[in-house]
C-alpha cells in the first residue's frame, strides 16, 4: 500500500513541476509581449550581403510565436508517461516507511452532540451537579442507593441499577417533587454476596441526565 502511495506522490510532484515550467514560460511570454506593445524599443536585426539587403527580422515576435507553440503543445497533453524503472532502482528500494503504528484504543462518541442511550443532552450542564453517592445500609437483601443534585430543581429523580454497567435494567420509583440536595431510595430483593451497579438519574428542564455509574456488594 505504501509503494502505491509513493508512486502516486512522485507522479503528483512531476505534474507540479510541469505546471511550474509552463507558468514560468507563460509569464515571460506575457512580459515580452507587453514590452513590445508599449513601443519601448524594437529589436531588429539586419543582414547585409553582397547579394543585397535582407529585410529586418523581428526576433521578439519570433520568440513569442515559438513560446506560444510550446505552450499550446503542453496544454494539449492528456497523458504523461513516467519511466517506472525508477521504482526498481536500489536507492528507491532502500527508502524506509517512517509511519508510526498506532495502538487501537477505545474512542469517544462519534457525535458528542447526539443523545446518549435515548437521553437528551442538557444544554447548560454547568448550572447543576448530579452525583451518584455510594450506597449505604447494605445487607444481604437490600441497600440504600444515594445521590445528590445541586444547582437545579428536578421533577423526576430515580436510580437505575443492575448486575453489569452495560445493563442497568432495573429502576427505582421516581420522585415527582422538586428537590435540591441529597436523595436516596431503598432497593430490596437483592441477592446476597453479589455486586450491583447503579447511577442517579434526574429530569431537568425536560432533559434527562445521569450521574456516574458506581457499584456496591451485598453481604
Tab-separated table of C-alpha atoms in Angstrom, residues 115-120:
chain	number	residue	atom	x	y	z
A	115	UNK	CA	-28.245	11.952	22.631
A	116	UNK	CA	-26.756	9.064	24.630
A	117	UNK	CA	-28.852	5.926	25.105
A	118	UNK	CA	-32.005	7.816	24.229
A	119	UNK	CA	-31.225	10.637	26.648
A	120	UNK	CA	-31.205	14.287	25.629
